[in-house]
Short mmCIF file of C-alpha atoms and ligand atoms in Angstrom, two decimals:
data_model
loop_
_atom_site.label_atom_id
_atom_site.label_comp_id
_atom_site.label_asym_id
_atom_site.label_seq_id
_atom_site.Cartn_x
_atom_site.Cartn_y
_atom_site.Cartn_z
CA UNK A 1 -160.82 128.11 -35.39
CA UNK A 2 -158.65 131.11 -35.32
CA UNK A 3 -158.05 131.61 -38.64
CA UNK A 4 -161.59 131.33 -39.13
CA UNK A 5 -162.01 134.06 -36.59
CA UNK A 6 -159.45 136.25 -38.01
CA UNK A 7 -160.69 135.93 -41.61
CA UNK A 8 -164.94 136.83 -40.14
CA UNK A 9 -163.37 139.60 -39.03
CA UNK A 10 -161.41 140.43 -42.10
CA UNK A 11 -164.62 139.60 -44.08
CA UNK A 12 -166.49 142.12 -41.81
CA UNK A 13 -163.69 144.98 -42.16
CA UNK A 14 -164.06 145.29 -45.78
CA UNK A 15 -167.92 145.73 -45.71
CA UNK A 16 -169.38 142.65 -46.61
CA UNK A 17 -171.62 140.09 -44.75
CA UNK A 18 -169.67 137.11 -43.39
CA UNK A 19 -171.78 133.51 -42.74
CA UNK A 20 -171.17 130.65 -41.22
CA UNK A 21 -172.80 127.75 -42.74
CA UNK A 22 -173.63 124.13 -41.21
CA UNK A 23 -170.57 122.51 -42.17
CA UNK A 24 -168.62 125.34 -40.57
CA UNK A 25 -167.87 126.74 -44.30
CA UNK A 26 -167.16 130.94 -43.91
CA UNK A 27 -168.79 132.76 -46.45
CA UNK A 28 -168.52 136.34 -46.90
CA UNK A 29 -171.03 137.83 -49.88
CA UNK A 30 -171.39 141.10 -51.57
CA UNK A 31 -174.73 142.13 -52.96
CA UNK A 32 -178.19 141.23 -51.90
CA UNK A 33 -179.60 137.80 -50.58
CA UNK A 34 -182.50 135.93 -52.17
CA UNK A 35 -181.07 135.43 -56.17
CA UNK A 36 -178.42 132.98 -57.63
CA UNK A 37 -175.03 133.74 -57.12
CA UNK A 38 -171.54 133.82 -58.37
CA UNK A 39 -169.09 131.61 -56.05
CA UNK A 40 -165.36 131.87 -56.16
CA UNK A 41 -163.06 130.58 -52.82
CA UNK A 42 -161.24 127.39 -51.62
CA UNK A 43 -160.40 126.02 -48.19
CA UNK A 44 -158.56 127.50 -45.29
CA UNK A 45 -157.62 124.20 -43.61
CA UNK A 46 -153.97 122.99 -44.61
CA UNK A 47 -152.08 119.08 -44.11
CA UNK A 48 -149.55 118.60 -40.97
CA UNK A 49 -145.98 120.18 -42.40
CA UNK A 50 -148.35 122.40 -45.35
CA UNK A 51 -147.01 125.24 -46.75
CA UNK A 52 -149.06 128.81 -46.55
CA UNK A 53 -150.65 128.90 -49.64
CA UNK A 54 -152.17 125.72 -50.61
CA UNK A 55 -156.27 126.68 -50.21
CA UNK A 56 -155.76 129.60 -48.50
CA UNK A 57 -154.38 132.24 -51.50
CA UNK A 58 -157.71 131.08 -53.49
CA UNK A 59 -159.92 131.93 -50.20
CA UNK A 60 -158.12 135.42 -49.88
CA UNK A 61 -157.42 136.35 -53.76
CA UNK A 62 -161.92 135.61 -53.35
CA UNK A 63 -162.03 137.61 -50.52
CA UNK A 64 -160.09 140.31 -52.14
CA UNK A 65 -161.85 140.33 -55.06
CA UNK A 66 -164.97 140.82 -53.51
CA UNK A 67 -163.69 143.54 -51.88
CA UNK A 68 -161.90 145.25 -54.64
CA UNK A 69 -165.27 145.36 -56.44
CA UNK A 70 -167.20 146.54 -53.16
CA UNK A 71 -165.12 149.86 -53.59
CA UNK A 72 -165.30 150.06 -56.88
CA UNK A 73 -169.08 150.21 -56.21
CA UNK A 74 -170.38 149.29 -59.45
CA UNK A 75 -173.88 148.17 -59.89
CA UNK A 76 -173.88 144.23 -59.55
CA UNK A 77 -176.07 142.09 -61.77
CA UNK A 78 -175.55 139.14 -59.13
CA UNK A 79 -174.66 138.52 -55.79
CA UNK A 80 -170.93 137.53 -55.48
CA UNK A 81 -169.56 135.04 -52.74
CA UNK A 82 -166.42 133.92 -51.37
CA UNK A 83 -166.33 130.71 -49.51
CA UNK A 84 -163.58 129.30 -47.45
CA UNK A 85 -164.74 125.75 -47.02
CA UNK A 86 -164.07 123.03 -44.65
CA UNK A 87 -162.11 120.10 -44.42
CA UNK A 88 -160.57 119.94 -47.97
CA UNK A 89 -157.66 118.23 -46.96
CA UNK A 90 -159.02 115.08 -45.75
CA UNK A 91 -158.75 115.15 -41.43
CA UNK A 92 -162.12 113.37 -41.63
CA UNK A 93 -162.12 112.36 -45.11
CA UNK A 94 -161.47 114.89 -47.31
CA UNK A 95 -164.23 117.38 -49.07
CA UNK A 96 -166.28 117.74 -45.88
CA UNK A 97 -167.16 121.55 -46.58
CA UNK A 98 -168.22 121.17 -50.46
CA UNK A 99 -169.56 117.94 -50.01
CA UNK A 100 -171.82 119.52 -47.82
CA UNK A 101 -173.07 122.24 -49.74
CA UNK A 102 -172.94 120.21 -52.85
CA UNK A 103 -175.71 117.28 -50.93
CA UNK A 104 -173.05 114.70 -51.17
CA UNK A 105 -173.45 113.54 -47.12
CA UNK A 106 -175.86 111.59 -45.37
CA UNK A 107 -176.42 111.05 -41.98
CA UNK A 108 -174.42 108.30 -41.99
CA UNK A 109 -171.56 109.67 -43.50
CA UNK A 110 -171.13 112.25 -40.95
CA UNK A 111 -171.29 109.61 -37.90
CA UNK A 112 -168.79 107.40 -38.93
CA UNK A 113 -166.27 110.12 -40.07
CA UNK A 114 -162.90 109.94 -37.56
CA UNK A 115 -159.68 111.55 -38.17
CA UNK A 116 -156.86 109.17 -37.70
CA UNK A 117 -156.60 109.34 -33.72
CA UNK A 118 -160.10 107.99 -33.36
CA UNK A 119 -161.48 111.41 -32.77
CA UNK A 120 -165.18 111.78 -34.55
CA UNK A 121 -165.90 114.68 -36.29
CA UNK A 122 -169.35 114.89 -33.92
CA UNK A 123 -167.12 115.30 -30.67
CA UNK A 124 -164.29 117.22 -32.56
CA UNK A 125 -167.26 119.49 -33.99
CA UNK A 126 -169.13 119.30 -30.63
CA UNK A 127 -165.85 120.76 -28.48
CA UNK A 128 -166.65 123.87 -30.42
CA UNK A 129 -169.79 124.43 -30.00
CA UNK A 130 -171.06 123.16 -33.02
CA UNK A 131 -173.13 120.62 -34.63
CA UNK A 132 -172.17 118.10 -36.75
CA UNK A 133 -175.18 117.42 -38.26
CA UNK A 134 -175.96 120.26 -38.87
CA UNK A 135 -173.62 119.76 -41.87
CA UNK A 136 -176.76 118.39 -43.84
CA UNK A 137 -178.41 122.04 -43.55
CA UNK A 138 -175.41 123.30 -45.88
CA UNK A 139 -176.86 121.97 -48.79
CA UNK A 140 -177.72 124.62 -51.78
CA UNK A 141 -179.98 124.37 -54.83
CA UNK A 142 -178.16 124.45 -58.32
CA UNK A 143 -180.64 127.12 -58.58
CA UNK A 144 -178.86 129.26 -56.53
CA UNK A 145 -175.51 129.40 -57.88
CA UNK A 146 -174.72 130.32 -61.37
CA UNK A 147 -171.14 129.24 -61.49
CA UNK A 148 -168.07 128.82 -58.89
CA UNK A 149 -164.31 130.03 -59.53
CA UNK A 150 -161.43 128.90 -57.93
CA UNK A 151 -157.59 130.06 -58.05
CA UNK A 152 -155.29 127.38 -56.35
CA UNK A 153 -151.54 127.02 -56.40
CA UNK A 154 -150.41 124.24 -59.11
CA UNK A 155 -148.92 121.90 -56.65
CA UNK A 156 -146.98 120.64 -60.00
CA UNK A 157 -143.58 121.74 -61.87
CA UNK A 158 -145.30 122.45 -65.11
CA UNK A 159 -145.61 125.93 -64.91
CA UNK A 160 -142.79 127.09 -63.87
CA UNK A 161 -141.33 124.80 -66.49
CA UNK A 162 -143.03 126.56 -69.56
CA UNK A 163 -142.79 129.94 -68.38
CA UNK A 164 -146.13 130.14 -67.81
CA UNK A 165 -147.77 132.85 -65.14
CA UNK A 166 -151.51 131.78 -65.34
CA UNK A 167 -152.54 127.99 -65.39
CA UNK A 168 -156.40 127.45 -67.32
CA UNK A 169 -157.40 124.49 -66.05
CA UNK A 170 -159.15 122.17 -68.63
CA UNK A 171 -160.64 119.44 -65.68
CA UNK A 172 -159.76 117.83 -62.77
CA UNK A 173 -158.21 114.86 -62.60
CA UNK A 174 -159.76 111.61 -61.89
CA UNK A 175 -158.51 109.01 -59.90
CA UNK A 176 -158.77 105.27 -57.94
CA UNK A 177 -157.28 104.01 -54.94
CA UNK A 178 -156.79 100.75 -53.92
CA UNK A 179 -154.95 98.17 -51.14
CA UNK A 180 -153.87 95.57 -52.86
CA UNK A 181 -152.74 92.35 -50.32
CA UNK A 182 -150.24 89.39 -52.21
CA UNK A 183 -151.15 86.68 -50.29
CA UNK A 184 -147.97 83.67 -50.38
CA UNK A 185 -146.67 81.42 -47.84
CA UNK A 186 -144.11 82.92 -45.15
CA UNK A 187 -141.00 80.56 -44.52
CA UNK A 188 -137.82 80.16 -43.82
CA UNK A 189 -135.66 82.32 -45.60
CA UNK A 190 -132.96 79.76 -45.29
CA UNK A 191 -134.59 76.52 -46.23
CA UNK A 192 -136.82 77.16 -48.50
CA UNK A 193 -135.30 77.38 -52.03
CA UNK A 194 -135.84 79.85 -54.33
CA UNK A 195 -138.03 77.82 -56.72
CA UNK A 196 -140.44 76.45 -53.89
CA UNK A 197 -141.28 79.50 -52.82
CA UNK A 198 -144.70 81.82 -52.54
CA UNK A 199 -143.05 84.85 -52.16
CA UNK A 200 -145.45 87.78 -51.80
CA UNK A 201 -143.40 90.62 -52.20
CA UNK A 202 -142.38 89.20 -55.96
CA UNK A 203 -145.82 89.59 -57.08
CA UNK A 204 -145.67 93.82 -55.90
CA UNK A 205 -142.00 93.83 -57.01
CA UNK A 206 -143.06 93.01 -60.68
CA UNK A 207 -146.30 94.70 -60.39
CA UNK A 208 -144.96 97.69 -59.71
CA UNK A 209 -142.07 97.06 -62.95
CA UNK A 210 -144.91 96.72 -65.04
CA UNK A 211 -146.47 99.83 -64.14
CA UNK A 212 -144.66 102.23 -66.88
CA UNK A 213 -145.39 99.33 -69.45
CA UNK A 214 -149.51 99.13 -68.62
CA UNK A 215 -150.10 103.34 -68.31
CA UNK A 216 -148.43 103.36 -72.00
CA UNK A 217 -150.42 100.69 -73.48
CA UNK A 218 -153.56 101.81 -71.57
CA UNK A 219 -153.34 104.78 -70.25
CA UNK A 220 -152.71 108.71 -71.53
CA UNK A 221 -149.88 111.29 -71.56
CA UNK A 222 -151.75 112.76 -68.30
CA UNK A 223 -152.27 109.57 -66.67
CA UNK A 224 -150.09 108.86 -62.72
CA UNK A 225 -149.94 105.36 -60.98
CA UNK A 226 -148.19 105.66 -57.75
CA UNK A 227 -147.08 102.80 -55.39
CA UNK A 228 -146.39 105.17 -52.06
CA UNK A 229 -147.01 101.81 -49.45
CA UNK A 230 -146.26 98.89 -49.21
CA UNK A 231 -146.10 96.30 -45.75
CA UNK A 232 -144.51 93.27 -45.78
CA UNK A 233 -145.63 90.64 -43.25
CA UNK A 234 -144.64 88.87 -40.79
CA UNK A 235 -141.56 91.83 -41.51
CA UNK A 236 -138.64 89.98 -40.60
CA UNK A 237 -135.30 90.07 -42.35
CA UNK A 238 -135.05 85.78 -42.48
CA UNK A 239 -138.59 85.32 -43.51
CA UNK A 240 -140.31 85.03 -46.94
CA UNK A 241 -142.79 87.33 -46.76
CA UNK A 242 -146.19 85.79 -46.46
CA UNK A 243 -148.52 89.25 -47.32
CA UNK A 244 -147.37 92.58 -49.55
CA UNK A 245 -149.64 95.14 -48.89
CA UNK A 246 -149.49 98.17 -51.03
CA UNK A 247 -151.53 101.04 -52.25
CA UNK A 248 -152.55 102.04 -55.81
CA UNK A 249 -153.38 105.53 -56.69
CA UNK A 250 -154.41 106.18 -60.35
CA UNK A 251 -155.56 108.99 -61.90
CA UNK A 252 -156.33 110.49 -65.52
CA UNK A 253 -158.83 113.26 -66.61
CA UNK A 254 -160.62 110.71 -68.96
CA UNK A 255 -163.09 108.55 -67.24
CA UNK A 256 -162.83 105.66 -69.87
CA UNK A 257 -158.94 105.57 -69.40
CA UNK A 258 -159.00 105.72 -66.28
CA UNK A 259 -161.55 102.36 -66.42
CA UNK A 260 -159.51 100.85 -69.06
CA UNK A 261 -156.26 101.08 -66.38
CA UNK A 262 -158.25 99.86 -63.49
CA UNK A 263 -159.05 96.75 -65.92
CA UNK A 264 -155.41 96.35 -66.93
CA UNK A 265 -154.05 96.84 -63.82
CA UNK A 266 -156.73 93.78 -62.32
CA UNK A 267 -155.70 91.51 -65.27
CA UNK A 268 -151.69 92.53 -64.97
CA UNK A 269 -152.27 91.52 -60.67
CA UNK A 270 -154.20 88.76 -61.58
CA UNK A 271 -151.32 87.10 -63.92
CA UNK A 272 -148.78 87.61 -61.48
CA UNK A 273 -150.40 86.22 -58.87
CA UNK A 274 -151.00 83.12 -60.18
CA UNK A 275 -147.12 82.86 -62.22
CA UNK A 276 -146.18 82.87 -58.48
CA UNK A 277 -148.32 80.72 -56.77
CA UNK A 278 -149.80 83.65 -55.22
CA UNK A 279 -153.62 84.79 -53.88
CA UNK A 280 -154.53 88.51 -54.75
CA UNK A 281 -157.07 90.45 -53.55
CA UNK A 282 -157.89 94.54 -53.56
CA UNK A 283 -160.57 96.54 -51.85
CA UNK A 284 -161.34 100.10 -53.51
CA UNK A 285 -160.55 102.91 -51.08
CA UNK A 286 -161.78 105.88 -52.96
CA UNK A 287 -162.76 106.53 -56.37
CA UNK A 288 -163.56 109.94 -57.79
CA UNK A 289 -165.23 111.21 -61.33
CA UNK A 290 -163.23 113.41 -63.12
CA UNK A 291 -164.67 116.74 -64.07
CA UNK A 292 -164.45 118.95 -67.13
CA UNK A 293 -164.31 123.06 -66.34
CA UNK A 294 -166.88 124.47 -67.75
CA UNK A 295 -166.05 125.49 -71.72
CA UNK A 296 -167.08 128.87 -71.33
CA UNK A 297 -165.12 129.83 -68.11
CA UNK A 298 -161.91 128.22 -69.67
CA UNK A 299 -162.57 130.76 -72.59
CA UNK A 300 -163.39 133.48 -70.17
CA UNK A 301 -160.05 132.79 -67.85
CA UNK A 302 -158.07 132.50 -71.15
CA UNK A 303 -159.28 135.62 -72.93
CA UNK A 304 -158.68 137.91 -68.94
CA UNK A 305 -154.84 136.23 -69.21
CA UNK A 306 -154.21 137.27 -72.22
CA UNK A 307 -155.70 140.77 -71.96
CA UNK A 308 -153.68 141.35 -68.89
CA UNK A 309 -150.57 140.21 -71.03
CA UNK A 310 -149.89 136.97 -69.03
CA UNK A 311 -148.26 133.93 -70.69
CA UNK A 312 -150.67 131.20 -70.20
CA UNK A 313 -151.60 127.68 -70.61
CA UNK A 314 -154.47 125.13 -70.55
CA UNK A 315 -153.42 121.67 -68.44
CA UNK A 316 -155.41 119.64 -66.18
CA UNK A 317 -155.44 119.46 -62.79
CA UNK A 318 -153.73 116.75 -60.86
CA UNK A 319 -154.88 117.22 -57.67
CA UNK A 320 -158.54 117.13 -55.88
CA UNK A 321 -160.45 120.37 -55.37
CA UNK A 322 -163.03 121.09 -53.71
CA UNK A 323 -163.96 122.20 -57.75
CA UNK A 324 -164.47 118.83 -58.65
CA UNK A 325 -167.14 118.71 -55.96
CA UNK A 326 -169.05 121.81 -57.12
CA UNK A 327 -168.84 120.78 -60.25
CA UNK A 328 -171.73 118.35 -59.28
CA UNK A 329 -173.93 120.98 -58.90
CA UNK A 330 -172.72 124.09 -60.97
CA UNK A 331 -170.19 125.55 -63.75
CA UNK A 332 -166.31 125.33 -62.56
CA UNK A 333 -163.83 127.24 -64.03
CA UNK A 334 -160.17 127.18 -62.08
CA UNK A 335 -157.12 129.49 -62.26
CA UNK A 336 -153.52 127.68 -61.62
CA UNK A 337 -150.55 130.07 -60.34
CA UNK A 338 -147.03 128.48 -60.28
CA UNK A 339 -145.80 126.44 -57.67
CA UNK A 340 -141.79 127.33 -56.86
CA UNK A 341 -140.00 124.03 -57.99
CA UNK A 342 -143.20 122.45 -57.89
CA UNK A 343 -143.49 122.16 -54.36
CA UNK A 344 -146.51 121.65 -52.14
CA UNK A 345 -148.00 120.26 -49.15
CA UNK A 346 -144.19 121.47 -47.63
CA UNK A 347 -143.07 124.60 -45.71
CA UNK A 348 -141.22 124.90 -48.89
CA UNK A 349 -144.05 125.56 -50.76
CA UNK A 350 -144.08 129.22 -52.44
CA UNK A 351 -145.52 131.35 -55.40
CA UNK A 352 -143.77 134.72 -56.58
CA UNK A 353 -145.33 137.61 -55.41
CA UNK A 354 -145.98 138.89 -58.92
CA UNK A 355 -147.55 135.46 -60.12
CA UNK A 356 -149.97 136.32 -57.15
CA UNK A 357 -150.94 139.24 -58.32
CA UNK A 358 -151.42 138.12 -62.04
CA UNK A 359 -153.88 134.88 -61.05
CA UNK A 360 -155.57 137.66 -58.81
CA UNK A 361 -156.34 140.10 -61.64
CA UNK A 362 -157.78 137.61 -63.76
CA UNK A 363 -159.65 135.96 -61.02
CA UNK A 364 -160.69 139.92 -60.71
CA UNK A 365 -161.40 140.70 -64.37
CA UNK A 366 -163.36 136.94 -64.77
CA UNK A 367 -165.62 138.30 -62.12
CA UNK A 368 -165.80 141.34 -63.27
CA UNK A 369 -167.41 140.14 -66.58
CA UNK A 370 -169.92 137.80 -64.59
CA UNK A 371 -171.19 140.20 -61.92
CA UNK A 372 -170.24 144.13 -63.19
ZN1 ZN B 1 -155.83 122.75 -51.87
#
């Protein structure tokens, strides 16, 4: 609530009109009210440990933009807005701010969200004087935006890697997640033999060997399957473990790989499970489209790069943006800036000063084009 304070009244410094929609999203717009807009921005809030940049540089390279052509005071053909939106990172779910704007909640959604304490987003909204569901008033036509721009940091190694200063992003990622629970027999880890066991944790053990093997026969050079959980019960050292709970998180930018992994990945479970005697059973926890940036805003980021005389290249993003939500309801182009070592959602996380400015200008000179 205080950064949102301090950036209103940054927003109101440098001329413009700052707005707080129902979902608590800041906007701050240049030009008139009333006709469809230009959108560029990204989210203020951060994860426990974050680093500095991660959503924020995209809300303030927006906010500077809009500012930069405010005193340049060129005759607009559109409105242009910045928008530092809510909730990206996920302390009620994830999305809250875009979801909201792009019509994705219901009523529903919005009274059963809780962060991980308990604490609903009604009462946590509510001890600020505002109104959850109110959220649902957020909501905008696709009529009245004409596209939406965001610069992030990479959050991956790749840049930095190639030598690369500005990042065109091609589309965002897509991706499942899943618990998976190996259901055996827990017994005694002394008298049971090795052969008459139902041993739970085998069936992750060797599901998680054969993950390499099923993302090359199914999947693509940009898919990711990560294992980052896994519970073994009852937990004790001189018992065979009776459940193996882990997660699954898979993601590629293709929706039919990323179906043709979730199938291989059921089948690859499902033969374990029964080689060892075992039950198997997953429950979905999230599953999210990927999107495709819009053709001519890669072209448009691309060609402002290159003018500037900024190596570039075109890669996917990994990550969820709020993008990927907007892209439900308008053209999304996104600008990557390198990540130092790759690092993010860390105090370690960084960008060089000068790769700042560079994603900046074209972010700039993109809207520039749309709005001058
Ligand atoms: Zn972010």
């Amino acid at each position: 609530m205080e950064a949102r304070a301090w950036l209103r009244g940054r927003i109101e410094d440098a001329g413009l009109t700052a707005h707080q929609d129902g979902a608590a999203n800041l906007h701050a717009r240049l030009g008139w009210d009333g006709s469809p807009s230009y959108m560029i921005g990204s989210h203020i809030d951060t994860v426990p440990s974050g680093g500095p940049l991660d959503g924020a540089l995209g809300v303030l390279v927006g906010l500077e933009c809009l500012r930069r052509l405010h005193e340049l005071d060129l005759p607009l053909r559109h409105p242009l807005e910045c928008v530092a939106f809510s909730d990206e990172e996920g302390r009620f779910g994830g999305l809250l701010g875009s979801q909201a704007i792009a019509g994705q909640l219901s009523p529903a959604d919005l009274h059963k969200a809780r962060d991980l304490e308990g604490v609903s987003l009604i009462d946590a909204m509510a001890s600020r004087g505002l109104d959850a569901m109110a959220a649902l008033d957020a909501r905008r036509s696709a009529e009245s935006l004409l596209a939406y721009l965001e610069l992030h940091i990479e959050q991956g190694p790749v840049l930095e890697a190639r030598a690369a200063t500005i990042g065109v992003v091609e589309g965002i990622t897509g991706l499942f997640k899943w618990e998976i629970r190996m259901i055996g027999t827990p017994n005694h880890a002394g008298t049971t033999p090795m052969d008459l066991r139902h041993d739970a944790f085998t069936g992750v053990v060797e599901f998680a060997a054969a993950i390499p093997r099923l993302l090359d026969e199914n999947g693509s050079a940009r898919s990711r399957a990560t294992i980052g959980r896994v519970e073994l019960q009852p937990g004790s050292a001189n018992t065979v473990p009776g459940r193996a709970i882990c997660s699954l998180d898979v993601r590629d930018p293709n929706p039919e790989v990323l179906a043709n992994l979730a199938e291989a990945m059921r089948r690859s479970l499902s033969a374990l499970a029964r080689r060892h005697g075992l039950m198997f059973e997953f429950e979905i926890l999230s599953e999210v489209e990927p999107v495709a940036c819009d053709a001519g805003l890669i072209e448009r980021i691309d060609r402002a790069a290159e003018a500037l005389g900024h190596e570039r290249m075109r890669l996917p993003s990994g990550a969820v943006h709020d993008a990927q939500v907007m892209a439900k309801l308008t053209r999304v182009g996104m600008i990557f800036v390198p990540s130092l070592q790759g690092m993010s959602h860390s105090a370690a996380e960084w960008t060089a000063w000068e790769d700042i400015e560079a994603g900046a200008n074209v972010a700039l000179r993109v809207l520039g084009e749309l709005v001058g």
